[in-house]
XYZ file of N, CA, C and O in Angstrom:
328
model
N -4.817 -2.036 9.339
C -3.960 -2.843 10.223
C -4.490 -2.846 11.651
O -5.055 -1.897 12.193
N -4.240 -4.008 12.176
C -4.694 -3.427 13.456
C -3.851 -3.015 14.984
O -2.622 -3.072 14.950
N -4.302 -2.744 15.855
C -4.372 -1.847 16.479
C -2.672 -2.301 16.634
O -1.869 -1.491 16.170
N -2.167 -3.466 17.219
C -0.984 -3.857 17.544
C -0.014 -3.484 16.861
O 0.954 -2.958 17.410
N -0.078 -3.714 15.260
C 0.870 -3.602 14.676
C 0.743 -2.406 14.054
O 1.644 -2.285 13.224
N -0.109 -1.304 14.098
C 0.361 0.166 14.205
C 1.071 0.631 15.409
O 1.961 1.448 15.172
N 0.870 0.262 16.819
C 1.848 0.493 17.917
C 2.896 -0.294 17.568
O 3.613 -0.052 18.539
N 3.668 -1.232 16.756
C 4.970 -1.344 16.888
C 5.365 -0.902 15.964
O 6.558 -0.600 16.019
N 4.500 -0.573 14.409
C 5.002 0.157 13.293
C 5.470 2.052 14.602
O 6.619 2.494 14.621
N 4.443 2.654 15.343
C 4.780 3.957 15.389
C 6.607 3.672 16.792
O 7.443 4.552 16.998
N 6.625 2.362 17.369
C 7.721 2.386 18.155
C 8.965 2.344 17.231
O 10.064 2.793 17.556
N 8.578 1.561 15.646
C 10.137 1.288 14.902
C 9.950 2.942 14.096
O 10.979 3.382 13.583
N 9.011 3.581 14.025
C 9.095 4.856 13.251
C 9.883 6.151 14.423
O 10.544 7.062 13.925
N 9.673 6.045 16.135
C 10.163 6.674 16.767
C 12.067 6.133 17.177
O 13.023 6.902 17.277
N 12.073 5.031 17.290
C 13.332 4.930 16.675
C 14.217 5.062 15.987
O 15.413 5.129 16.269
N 13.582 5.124 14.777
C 14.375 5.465 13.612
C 14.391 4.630 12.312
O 14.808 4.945 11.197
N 13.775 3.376 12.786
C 14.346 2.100 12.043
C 13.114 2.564 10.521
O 12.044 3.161 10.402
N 13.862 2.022 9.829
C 13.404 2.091 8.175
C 12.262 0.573 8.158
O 12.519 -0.617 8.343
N 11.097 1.216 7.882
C 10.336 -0.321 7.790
C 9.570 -0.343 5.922
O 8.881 0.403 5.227
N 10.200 -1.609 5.804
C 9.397 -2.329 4.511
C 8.053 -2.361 4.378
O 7.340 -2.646 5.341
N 7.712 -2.165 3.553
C 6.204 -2.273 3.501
C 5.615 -3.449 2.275
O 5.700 -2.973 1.143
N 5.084 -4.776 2.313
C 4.847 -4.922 0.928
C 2.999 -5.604 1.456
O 2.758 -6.351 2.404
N 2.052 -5.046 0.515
C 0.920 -5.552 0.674
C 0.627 -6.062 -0.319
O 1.496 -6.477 -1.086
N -0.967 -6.196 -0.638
C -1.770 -6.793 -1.765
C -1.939 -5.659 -2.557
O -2.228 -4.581 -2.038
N -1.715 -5.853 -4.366
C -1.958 -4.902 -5.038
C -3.078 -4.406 -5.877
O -3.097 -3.741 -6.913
N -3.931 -4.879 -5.190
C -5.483 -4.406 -5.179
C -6.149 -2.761 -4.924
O -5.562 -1.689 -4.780
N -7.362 -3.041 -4.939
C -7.940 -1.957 -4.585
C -7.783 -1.459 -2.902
O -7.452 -0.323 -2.564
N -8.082 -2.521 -2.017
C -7.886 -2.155 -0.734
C -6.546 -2.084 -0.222
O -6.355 -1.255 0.668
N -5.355 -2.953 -0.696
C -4.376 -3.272 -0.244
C -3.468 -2.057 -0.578
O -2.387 -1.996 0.009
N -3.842 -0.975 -1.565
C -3.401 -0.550 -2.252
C -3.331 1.302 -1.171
O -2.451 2.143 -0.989
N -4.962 1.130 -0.677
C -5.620 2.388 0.190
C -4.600 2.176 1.615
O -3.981 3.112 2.120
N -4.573 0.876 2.092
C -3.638 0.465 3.115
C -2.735 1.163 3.059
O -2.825 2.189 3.732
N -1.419 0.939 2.220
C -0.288 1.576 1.751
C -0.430 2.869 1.585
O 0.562 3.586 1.716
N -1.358 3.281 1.347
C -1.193 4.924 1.062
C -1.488 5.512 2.455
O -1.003 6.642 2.509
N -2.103 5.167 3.599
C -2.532 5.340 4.859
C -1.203 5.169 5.035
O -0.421 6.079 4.759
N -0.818 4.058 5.486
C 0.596 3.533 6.379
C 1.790 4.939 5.660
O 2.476 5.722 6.317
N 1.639 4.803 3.772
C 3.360 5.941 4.025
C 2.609 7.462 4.265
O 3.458 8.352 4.301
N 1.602 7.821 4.390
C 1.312 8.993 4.854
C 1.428 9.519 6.327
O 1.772 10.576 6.855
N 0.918 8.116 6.807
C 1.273 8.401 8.548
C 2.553 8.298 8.955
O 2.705 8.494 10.161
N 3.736 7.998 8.192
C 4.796 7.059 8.763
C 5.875 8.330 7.514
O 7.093 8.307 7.688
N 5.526 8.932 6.817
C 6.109 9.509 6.114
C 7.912 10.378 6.042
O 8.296 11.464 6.475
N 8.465 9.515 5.458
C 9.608 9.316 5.214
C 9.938 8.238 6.135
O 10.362 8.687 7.200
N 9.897 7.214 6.095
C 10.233 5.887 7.372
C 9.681 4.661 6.777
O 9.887 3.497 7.119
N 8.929 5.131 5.807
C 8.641 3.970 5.215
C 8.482 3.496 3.630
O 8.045 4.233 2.746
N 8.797 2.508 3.494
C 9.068 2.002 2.105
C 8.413 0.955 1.782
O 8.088 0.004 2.493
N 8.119 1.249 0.092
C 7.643 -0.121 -0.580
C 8.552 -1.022 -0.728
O 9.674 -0.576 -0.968
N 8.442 -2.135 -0.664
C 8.768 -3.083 -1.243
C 8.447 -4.442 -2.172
O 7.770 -5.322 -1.641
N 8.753 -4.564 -3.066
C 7.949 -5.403 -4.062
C 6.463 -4.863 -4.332
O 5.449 -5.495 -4.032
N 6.487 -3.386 -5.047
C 4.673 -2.664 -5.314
C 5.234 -2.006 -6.165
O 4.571 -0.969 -6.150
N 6.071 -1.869 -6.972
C 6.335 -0.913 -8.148
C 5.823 -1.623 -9.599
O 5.666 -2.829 -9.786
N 5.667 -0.828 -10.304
C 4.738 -1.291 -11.916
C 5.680 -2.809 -12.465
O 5.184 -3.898 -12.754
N 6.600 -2.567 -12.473
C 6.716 -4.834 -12.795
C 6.814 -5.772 -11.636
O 7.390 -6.801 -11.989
N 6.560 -5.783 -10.742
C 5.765 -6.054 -9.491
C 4.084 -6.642 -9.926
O 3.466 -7.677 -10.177
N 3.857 -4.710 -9.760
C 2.325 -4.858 -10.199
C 1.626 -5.807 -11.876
O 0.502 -6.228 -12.149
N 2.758 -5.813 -12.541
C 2.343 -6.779 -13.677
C 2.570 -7.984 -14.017
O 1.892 -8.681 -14.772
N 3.958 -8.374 -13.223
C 3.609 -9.123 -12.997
C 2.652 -10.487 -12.084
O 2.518 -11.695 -12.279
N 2.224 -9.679 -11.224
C 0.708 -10.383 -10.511
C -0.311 -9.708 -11.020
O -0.921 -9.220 -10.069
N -0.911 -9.369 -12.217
C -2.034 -9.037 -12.458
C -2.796 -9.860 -13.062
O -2.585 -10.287 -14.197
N -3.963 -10.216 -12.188
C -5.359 -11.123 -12.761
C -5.653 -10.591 -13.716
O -5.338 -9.513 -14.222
N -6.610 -11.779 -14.118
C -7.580 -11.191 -15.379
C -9.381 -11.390 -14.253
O -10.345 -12.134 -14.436
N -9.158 -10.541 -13.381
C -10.512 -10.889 -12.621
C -11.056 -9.341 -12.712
O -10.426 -8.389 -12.252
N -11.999 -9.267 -13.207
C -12.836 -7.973 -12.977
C -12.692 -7.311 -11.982
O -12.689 -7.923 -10.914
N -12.543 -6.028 -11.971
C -12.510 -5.341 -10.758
C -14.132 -4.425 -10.554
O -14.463 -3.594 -11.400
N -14.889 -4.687 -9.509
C -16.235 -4.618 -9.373
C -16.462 -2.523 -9.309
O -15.522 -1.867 -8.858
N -17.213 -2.100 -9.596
C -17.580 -0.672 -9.640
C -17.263 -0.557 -7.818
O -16.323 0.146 -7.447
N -17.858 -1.072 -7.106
C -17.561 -0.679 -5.482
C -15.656 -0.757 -5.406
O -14.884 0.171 -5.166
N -15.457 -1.670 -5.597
C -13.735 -1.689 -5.435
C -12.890 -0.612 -6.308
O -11.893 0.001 -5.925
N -13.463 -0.536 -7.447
C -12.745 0.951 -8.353
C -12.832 1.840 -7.743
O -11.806 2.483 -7.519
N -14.058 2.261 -7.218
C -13.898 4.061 -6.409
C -12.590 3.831 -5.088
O -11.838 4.741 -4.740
N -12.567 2.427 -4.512
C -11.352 2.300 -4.023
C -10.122 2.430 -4.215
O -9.299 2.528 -3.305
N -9.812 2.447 -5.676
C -8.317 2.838 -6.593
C -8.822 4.282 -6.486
O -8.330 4.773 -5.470
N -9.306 4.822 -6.881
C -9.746 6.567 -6.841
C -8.909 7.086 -5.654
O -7.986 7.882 -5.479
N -9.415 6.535 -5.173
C -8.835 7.317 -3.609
C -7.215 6.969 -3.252
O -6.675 7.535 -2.301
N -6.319 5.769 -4.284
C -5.014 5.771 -3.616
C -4.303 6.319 -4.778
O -3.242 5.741 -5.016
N -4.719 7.614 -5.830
C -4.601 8.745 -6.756
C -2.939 8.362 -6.481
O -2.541 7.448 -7.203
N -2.214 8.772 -5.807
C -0.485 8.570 -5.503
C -0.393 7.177 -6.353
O 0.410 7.294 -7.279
N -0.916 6.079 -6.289
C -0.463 4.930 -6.928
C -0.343 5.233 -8.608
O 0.602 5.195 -9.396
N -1.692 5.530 -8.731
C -2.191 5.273 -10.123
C -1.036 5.721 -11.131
O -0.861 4.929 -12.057
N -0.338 6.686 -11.118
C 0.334 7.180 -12.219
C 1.359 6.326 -11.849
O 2.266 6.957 -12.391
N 1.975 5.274 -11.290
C 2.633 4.567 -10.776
C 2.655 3.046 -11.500
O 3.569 2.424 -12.041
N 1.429 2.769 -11.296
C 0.982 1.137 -11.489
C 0.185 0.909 -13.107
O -0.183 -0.146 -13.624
N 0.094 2.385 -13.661
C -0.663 2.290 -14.907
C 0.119 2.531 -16.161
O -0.439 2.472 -17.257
């Protein structure tokens, strides 16, 4: 994300306010989300990323060997979305 909208995500997290979260359920979109509720932890929520969510938008597009080691790393999803 950039720089802006992590300074107003950390002003609604010092407030108090509960923020939604919904991204792309990909390989990168996926590393995003796991960054954002780790930094923001307890303050923030998915929305629309849980497993019939995730199936129902699932391509039939290959996912390339460089983009898989990218699911590796958001390990919290996987037992989630599989």
């Amino acid at each position: 994300p950039r720089l802006a909208s992590l300074m107003l995500l950390d002003l609604l997290a010092e407030s108090g306010t509960t923020v939604y979260y919904s991204g792309d359920l990909d390989p990168e979109g996926l590393l995003i989300a796991q960054k954002l509720a780790d930094y923001y932890r307890g303050k923030f929520h998915f929305w629309h990323m849980d497993p019939e969510d995730y199936n129902k938008s699932r391509s039939e597009e290959v996912i390339s060997d460089r983009r898989t080691k990218g699911v590796e790393r958001t390990a919290f999803f996987i037992p989630i979305l599989v």
